[in-house]
mmCIF file of C-alpha atoms in Angstrom:
data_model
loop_
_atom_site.group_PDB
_atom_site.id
_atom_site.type_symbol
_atom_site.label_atom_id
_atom_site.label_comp_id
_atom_site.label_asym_id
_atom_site.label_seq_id
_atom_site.Cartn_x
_atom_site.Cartn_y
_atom_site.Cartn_z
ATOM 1 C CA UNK A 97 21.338 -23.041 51.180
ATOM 2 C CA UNK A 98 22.449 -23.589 54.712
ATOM 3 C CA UNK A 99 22.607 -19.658 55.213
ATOM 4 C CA UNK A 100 21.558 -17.101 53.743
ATOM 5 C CA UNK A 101 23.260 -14.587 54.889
ATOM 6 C CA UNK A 102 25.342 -12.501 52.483
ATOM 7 C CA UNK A 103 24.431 -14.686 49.584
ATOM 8 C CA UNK A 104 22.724 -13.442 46.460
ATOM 9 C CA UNK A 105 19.171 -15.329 45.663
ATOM 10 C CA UNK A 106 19.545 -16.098 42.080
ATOM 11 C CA UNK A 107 18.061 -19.194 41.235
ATOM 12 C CA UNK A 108 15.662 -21.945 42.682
ATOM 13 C CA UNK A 109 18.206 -24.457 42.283
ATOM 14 C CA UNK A 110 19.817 -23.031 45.630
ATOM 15 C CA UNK A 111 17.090 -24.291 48.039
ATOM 16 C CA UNK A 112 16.237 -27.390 49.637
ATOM 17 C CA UNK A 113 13.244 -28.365 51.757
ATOM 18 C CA UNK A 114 14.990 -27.293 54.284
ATOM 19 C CA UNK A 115 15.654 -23.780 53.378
ATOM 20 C CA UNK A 116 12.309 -23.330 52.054
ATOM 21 C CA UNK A 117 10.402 -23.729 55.517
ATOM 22 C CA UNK A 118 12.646 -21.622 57.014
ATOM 23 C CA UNK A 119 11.892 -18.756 54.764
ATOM 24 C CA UNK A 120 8.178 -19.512 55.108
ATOM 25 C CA UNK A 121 8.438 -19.536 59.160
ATOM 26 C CA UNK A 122 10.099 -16.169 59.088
ATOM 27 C CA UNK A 123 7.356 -15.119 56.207
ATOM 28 C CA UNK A 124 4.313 -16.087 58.858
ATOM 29 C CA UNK A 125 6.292 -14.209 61.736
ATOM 30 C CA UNK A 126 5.716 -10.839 58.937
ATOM 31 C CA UNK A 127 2.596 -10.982 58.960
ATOM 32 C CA UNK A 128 2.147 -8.449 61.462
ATOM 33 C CA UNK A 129 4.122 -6.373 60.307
ATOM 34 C CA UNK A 130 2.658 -6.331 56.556
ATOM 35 C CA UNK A 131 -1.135 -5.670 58.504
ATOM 36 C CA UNK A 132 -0.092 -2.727 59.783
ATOM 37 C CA UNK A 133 -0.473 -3.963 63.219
ATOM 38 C CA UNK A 134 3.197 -3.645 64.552
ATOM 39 C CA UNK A 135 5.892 -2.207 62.283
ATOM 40 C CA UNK A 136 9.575 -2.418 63.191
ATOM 41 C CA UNK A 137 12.616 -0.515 62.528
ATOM 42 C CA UNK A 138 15.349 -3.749 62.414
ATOM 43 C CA UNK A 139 16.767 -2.288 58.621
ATOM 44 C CA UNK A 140 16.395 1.347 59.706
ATOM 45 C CA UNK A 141 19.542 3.171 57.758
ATOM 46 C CA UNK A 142 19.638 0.269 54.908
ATOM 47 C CA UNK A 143 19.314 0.918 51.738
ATOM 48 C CA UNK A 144 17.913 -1.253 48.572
ATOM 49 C CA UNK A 145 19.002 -0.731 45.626
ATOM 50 C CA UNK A 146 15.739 -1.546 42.951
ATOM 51 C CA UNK A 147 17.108 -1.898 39.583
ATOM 52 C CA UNK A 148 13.954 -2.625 37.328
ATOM 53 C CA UNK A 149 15.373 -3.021 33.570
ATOM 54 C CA UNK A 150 12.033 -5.050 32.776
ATOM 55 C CA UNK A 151 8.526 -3.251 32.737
ATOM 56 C CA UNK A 152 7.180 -4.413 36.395
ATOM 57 C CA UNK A 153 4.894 -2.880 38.536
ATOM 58 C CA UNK A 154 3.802 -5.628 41.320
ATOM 59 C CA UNK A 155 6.865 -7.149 42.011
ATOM 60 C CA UNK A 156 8.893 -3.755 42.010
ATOM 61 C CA UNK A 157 6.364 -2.444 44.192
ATOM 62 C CA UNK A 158 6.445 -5.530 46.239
ATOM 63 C CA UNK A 159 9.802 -5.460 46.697
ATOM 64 C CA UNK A 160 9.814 -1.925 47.514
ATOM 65 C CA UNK A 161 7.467 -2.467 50.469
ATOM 66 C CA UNK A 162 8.674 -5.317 51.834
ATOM 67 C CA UNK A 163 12.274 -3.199 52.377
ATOM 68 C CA UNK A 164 9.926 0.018 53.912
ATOM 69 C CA UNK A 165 8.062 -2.471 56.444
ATOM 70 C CA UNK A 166 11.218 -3.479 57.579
ATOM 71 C CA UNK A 167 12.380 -0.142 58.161
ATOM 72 C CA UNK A 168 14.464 0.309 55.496
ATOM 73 C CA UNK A 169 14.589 2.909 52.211
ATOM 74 C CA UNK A 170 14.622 2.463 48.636
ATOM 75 C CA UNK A 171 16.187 3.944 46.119
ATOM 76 C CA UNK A 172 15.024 2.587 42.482
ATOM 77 C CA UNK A 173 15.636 2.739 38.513
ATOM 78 C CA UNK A 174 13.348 1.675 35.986
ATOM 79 C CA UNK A 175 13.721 0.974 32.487
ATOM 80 C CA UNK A 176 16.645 0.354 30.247
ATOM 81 C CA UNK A 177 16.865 3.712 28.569
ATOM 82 C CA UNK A 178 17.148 5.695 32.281
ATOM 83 C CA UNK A 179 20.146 3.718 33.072
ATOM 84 C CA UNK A 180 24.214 3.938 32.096
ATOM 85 C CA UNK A 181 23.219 0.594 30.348
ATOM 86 C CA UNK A 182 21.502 2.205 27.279
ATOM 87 C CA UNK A 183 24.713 3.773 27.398
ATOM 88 C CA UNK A 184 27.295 0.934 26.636
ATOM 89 C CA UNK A 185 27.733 0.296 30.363
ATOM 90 C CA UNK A 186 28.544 -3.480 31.030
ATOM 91 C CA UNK A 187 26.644 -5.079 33.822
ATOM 92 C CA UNK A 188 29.958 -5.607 35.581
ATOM 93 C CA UNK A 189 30.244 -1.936 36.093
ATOM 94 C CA UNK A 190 27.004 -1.038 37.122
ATOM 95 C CA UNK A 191 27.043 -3.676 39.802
ATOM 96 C CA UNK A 192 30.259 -2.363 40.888
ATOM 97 C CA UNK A 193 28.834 1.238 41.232
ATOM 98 C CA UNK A 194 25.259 0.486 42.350
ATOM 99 C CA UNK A 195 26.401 -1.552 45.088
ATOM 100 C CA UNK A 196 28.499 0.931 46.367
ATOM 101 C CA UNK A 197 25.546 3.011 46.801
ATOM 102 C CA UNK A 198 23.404 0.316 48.151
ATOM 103 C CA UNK A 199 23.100 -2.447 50.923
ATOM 104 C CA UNK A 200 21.249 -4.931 49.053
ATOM 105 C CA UNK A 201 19.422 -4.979 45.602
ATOM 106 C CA UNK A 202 16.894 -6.713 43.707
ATOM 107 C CA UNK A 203 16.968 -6.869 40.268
ATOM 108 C CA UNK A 204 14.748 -7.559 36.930
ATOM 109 C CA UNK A 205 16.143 -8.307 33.894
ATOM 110 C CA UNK A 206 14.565 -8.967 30.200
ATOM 111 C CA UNK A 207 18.343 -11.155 29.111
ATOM 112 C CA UNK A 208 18.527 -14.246 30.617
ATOM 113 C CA UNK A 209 21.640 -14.666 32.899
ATOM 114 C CA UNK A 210 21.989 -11.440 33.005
ATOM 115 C CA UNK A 211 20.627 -11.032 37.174
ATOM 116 C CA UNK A 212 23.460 -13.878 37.871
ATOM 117 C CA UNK A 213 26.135 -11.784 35.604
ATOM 118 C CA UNK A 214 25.539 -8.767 37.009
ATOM 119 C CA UNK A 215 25.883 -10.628 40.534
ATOM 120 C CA UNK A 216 29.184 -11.226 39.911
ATOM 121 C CA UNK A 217 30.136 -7.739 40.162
ATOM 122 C CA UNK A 218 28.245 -6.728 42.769
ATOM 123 C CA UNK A 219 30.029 -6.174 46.429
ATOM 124 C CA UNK A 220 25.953 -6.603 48.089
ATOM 125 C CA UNK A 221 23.610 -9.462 48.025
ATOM 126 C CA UNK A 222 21.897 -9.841 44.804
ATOM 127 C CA UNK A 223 17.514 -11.228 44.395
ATOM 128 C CA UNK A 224 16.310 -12.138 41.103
ATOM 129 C CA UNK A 225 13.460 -10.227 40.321
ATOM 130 C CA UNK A 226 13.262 -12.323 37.026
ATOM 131 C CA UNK A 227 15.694 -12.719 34.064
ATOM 132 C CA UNK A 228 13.825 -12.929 30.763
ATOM 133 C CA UNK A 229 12.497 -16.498 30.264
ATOM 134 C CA UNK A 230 14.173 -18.007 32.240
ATOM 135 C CA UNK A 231 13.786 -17.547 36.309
ATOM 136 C CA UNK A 232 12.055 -16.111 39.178
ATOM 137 C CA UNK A 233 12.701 -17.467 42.361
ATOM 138 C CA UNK A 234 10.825 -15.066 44.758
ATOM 139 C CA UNK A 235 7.540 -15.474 42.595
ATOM 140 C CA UNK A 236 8.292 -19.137 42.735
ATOM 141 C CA UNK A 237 8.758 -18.945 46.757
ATOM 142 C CA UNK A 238 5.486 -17.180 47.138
ATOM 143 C CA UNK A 239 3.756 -19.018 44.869
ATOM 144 C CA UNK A 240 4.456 -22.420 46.927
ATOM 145 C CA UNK A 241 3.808 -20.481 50.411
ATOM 146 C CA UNK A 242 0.195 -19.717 49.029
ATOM 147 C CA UNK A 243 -0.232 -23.213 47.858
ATOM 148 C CA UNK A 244 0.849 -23.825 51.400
ATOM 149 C CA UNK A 245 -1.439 -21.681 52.665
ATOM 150 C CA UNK A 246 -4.169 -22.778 50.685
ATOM 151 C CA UNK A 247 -3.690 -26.353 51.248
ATOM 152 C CA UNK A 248 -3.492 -26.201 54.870
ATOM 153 C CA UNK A 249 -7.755 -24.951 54.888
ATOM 154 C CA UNK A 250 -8.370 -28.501 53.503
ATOM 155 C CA UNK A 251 -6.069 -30.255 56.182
ATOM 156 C CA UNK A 252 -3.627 -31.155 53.266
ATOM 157 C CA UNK A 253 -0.013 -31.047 52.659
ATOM 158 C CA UNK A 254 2.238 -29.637 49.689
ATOM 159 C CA UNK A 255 2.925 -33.687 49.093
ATOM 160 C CA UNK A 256 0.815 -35.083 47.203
ATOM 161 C CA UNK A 257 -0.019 -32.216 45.480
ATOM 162 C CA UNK A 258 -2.094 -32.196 42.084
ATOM 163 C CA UNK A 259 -1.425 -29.394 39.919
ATOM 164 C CA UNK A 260 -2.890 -27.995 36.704
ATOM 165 C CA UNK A 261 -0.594 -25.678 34.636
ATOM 166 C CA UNK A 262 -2.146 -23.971 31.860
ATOM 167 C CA UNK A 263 -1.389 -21.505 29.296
ATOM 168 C CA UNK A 264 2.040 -20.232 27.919
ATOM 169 C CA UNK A 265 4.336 -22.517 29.267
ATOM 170 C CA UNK A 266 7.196 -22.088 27.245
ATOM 171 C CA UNK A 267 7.847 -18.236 28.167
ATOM 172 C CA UNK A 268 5.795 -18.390 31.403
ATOM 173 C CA UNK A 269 9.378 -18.023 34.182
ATOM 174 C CA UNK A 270 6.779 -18.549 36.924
ATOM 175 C CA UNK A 271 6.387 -21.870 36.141
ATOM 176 C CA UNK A 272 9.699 -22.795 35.257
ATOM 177 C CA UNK A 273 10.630 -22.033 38.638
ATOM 178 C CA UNK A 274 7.793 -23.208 40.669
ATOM 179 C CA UNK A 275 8.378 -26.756 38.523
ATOM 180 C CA UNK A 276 11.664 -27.185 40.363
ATOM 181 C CA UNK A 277 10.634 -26.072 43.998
ATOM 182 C CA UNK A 278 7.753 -28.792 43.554
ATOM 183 C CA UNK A 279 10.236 -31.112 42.891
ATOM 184 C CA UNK A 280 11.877 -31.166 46.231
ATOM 185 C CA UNK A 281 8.735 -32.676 47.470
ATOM 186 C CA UNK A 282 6.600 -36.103 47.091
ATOM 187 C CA UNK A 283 4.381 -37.736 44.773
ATOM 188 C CA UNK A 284 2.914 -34.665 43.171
ATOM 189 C CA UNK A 285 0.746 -35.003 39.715
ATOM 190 C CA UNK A 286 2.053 -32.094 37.164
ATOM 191 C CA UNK A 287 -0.610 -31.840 34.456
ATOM 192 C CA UNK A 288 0.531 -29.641 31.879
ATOM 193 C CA UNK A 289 -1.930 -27.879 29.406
ATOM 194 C CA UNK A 290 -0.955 -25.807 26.302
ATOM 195 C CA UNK A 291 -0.351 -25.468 22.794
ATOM 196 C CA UNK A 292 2.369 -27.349 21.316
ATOM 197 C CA UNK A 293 4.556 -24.509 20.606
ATOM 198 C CA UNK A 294 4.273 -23.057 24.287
ATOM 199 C CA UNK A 295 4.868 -26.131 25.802
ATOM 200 C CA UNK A 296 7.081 -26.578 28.790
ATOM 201 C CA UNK A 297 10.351 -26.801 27.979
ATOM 202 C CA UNK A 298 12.252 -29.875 28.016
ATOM 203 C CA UNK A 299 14.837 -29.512 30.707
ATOM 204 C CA UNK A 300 12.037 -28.618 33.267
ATOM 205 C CA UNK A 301 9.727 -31.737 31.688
ATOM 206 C CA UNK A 302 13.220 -33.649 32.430
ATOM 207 C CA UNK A 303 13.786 -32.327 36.397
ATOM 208 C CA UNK A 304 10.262 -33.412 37.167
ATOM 209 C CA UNK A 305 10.002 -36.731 35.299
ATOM 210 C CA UNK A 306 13.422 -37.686 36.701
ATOM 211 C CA UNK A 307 12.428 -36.684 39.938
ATOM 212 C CA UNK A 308 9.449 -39.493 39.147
ATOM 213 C CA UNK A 309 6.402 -37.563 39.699
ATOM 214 C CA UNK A 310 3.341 -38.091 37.490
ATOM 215 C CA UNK A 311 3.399 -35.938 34.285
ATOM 216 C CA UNK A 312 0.325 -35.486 32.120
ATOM 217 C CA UNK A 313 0.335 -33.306 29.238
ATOM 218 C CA UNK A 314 -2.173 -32.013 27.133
ATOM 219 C CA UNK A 315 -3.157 -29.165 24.499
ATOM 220 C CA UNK A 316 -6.656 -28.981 25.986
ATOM 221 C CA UNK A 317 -8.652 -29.191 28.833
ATOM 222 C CA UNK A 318 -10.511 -32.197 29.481
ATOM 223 C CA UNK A 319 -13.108 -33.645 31.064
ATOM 224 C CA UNK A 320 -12.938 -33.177 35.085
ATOM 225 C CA UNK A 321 -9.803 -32.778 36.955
ATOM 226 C CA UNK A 322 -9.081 -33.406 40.689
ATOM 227 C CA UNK A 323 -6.472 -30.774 40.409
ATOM 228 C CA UNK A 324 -6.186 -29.043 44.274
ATOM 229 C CA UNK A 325 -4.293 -26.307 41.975
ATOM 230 C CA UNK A 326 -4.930 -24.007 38.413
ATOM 231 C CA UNK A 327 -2.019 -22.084 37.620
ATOM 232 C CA UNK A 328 -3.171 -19.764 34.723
ATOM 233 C CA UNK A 329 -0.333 -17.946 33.287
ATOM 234 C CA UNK A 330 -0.434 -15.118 30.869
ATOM 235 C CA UNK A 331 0.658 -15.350 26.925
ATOM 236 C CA UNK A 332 3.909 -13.747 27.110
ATOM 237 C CA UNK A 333 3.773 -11.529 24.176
ATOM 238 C CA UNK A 334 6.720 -9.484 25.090
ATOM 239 C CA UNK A 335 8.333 -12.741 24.508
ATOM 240 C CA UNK A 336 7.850 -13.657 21.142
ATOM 241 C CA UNK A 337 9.636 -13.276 18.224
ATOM 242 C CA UNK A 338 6.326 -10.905 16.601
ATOM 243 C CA UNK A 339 3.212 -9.504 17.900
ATOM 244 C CA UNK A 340 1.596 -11.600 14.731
ATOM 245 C CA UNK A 341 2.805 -14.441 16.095
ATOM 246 C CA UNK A 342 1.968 -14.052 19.717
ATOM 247 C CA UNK A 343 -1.297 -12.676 18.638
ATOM 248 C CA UNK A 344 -2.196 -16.662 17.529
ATOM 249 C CA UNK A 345 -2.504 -17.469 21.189
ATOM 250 C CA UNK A 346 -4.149 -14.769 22.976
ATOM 251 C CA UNK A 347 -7.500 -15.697 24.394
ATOM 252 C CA UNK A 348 -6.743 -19.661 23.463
ATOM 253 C CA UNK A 349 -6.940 -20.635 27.381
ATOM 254 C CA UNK A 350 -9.290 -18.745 29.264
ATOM 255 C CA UNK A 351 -10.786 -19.197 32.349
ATOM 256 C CA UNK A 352 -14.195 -18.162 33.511
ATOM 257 C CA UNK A 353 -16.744 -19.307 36.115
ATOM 258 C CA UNK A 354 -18.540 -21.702 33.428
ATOM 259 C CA UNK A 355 -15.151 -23.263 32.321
ATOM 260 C CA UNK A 356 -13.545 -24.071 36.148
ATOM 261 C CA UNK A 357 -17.374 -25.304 37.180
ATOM 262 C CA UNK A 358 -17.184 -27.797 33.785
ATOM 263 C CA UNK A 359 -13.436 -28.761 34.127
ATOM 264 C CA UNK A 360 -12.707 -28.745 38.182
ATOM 265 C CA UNK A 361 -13.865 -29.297 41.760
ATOM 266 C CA UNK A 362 -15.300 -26.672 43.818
ATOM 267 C CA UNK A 363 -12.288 -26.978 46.427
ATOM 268 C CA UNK A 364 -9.915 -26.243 43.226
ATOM 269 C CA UNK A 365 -7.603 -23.156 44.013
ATOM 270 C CA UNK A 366 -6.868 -20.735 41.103
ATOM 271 C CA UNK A 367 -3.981 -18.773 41.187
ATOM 272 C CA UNK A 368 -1.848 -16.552 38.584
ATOM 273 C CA UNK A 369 1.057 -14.671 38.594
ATOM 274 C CA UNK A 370 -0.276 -11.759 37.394
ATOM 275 C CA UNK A 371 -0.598 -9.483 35.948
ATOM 276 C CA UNK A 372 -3.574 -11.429 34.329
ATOM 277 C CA UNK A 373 -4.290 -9.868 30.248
ATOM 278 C CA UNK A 374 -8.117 -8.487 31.027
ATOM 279 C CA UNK A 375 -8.377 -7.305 27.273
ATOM 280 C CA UNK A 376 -11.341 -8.807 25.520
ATOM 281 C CA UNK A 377 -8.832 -10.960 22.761
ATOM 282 C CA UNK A 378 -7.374 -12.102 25.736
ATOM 283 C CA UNK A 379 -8.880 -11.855 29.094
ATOM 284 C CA UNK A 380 -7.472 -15.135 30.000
ATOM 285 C CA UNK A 381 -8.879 -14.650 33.680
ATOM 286 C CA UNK A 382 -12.309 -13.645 33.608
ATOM 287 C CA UNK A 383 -13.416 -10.727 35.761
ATOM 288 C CA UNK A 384 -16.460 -13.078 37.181
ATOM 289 C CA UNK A 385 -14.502 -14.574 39.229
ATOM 290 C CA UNK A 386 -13.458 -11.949 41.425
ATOM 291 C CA UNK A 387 -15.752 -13.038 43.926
ATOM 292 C CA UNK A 388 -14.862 -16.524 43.843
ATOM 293 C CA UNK A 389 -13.637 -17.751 47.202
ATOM 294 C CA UNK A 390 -11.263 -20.082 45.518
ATOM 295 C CA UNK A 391 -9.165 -17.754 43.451
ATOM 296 C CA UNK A 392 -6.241 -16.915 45.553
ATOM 297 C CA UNK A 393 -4.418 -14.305 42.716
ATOM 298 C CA UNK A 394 -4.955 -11.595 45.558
ATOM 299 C CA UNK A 395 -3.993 -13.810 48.244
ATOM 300 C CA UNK A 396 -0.282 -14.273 46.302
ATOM 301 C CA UNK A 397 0.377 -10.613 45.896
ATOM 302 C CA UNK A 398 -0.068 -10.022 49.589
ATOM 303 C CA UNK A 399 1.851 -13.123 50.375
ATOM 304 C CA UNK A 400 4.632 -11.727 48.180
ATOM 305 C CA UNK A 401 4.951 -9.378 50.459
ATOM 306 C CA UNK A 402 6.123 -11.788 53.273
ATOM 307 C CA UNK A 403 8.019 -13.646 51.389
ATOM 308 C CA UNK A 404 10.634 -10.630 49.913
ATOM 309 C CA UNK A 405 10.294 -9.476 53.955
ATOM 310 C CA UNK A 406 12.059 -12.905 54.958
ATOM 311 C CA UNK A 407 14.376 -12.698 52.071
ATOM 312 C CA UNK A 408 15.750 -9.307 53.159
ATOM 313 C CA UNK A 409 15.667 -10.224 56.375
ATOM 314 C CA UNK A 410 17.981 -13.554 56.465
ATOM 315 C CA UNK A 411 20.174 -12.372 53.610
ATOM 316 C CA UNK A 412 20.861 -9.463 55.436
ATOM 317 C CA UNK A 413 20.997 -11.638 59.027
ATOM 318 C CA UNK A 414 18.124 -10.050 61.116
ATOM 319 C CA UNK A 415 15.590 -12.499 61.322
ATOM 320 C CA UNK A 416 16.002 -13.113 65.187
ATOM 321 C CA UNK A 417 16.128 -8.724 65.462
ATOM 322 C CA UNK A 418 12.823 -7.693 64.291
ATOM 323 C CA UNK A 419 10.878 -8.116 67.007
ATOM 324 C CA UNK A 420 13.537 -6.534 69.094
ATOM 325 C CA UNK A 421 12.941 -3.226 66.784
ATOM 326 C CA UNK A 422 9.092 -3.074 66.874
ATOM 327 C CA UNK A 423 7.080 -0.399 67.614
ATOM 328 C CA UNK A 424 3.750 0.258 67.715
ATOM 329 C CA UNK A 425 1.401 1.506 64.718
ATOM 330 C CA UNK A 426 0.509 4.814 65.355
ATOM 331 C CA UNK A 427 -2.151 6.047 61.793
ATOM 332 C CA UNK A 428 -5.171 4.327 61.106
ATOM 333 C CA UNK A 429 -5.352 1.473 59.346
ATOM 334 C CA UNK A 430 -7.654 -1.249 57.982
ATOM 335 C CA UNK A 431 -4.904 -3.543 56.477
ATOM 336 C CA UNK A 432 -5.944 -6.388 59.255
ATOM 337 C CA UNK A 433 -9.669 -6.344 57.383
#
């Protein structure tokens, strides 16, 4: 993806190494921005269009802000059954209306293919905000700038990377896309940890073992990992064919401060997508851990932020202009704390 500019953001399968560190140096030159300490005006008179056909509240929000820090304003529509969709509406012709009424727009959508269909009817830029099972690039993006980020307090690089994926696998888009990004770099150790049934699927267990990175997988956790990385991921109920049958795996891989002391090191890094199931039959990410300085979940949502920033920013070619457009902060504010 040599440039971004006036392309849709569909898929991870449109970005190099290349492309991915210059998104991340345009997401550190946000930061500034997303602490309240400068803000800038450089999308002042754009417009997003936030079409939400999925049940989000993170990432729409996310998106949402990243757009207003820039300057910009939002216009959104959530759910299926508040939309011309519910009404027989083909995808084609609501891109071809929204995006008359819009300058760029992210999208979520529970069919997958359906962000990439719609896409092709769309006269703006198009970001998947996830479609169904199968992708979701800008999780994916800020997923690997936290691991970055996270990495970097250790004096270590992305390559060489050791990774622990655990939970449902199958459903679990997060994963599927963060599998492929990880595959653009070196030597990393993928060890995969779930039921049979939610499993990784086997076009994503193909990129990375043709790609020839290690690959352990397992329906347990074992003994003591060197893992620099736990991605828990949520059992995707919404997913399943029944609630019966995604009731069988709810509160099968849980994490709490007994189980990461017993299964990983102390400079292990948790992380998870969100939003983590804190239900008792489930609470798959236990609340005592909050206070653990290794579990990053909070650190990805605000990174998320930075991320979708430089996304609109270079697909809508102002990454050079927003300095140019700052101005100072003038309400109190303890978003640097």
């Amino acid at each position: 993806m040599a440039d971004f500019t006036g392309n849709h953001i569909l898929s991870v399968n449109q970005f190099d190494r290349d492309a991915i560190e210059k998104v991340f140096r345009v997401a550190d030159n946000m930061a500034p921005y997303a602490k309240r300490q400068k803000r800038t005006e450089v999308l002042n008179g754009a417009i997003l269009g936030n079409l939400f056909f999925e049940p989000s509240t993170r990432t729409r929000v996310s998106f949402g802000t990243a757009f207003n820090l820039l300057g910009g304003e939002v216009r959104e529509t959530t759910g299926m059954d508040n939309s011309a969709l519910a009404k027989g509406e083909s995808l084609y012709d609501t891109a071809r209306v929204l995006s008359g009424y819009s300058d760029i727009i992210a999208m979520r959508h529970p069919a997958t293919g359906s962000v990439a269909e719609f896409a092709e009817g769309s006269r703006v830029p198009v970001i998947n905000g996830g479609d169904g099972a199968n992708e979701h690039p800008t999780q994916a993006l800020l997923d690997l700038f936290t691991i970055k980020r996270e990495l970097e307090y250790h004096g270590k690089g992305i390559d060489g990377l050791h990774i622990a994926m655990i939970g449902d696998l199958r459903y679990g888009r997060t994963v599927h896309s963060l599998c492929k990004l990880l595959c653009l770099y070196k030597n990393i150790h993928f060890t995969l940890i779930s039921p049979k049934e939610l499993g990784m699927p086997q076009p994503i267990i193909d990129t990375v073992a043709n790609s020839g990175h290690k690959l352990t997988i397992t329906e347990q956790l074992e003994g003591s990992m060197d893992a620099d990385i736990c991605y828990q991921t949520r059992i995707q109920e919404e997913r399943f064919p029944s609630q019966d049958e995604a009731n069988k795996y709810r509160g099968k891989f849980r994490l709490n401060q007994a189980i990461y002391t017993k299964h990983f090191q102390s400079k292990t890094v948790i992380m998870h997508p969100l939003p983590r199931d804190s239900r008792m039959e489930a609470n798959e990410l236990d609340n005592d851990l909050n206070l653990h300085p290794k579990l990053a979940i909070f650190r990805q949502t605000d990174n998320g932020v930075l991320v979708r920033m430089a996304l609109f920013a270079l697909t809508l070619g102002v990454e050079s202009l927003v300095s140019k457009y700052e101005r100072d902060v003038i309400w109190h504010s303890n978003k640097s704390n």
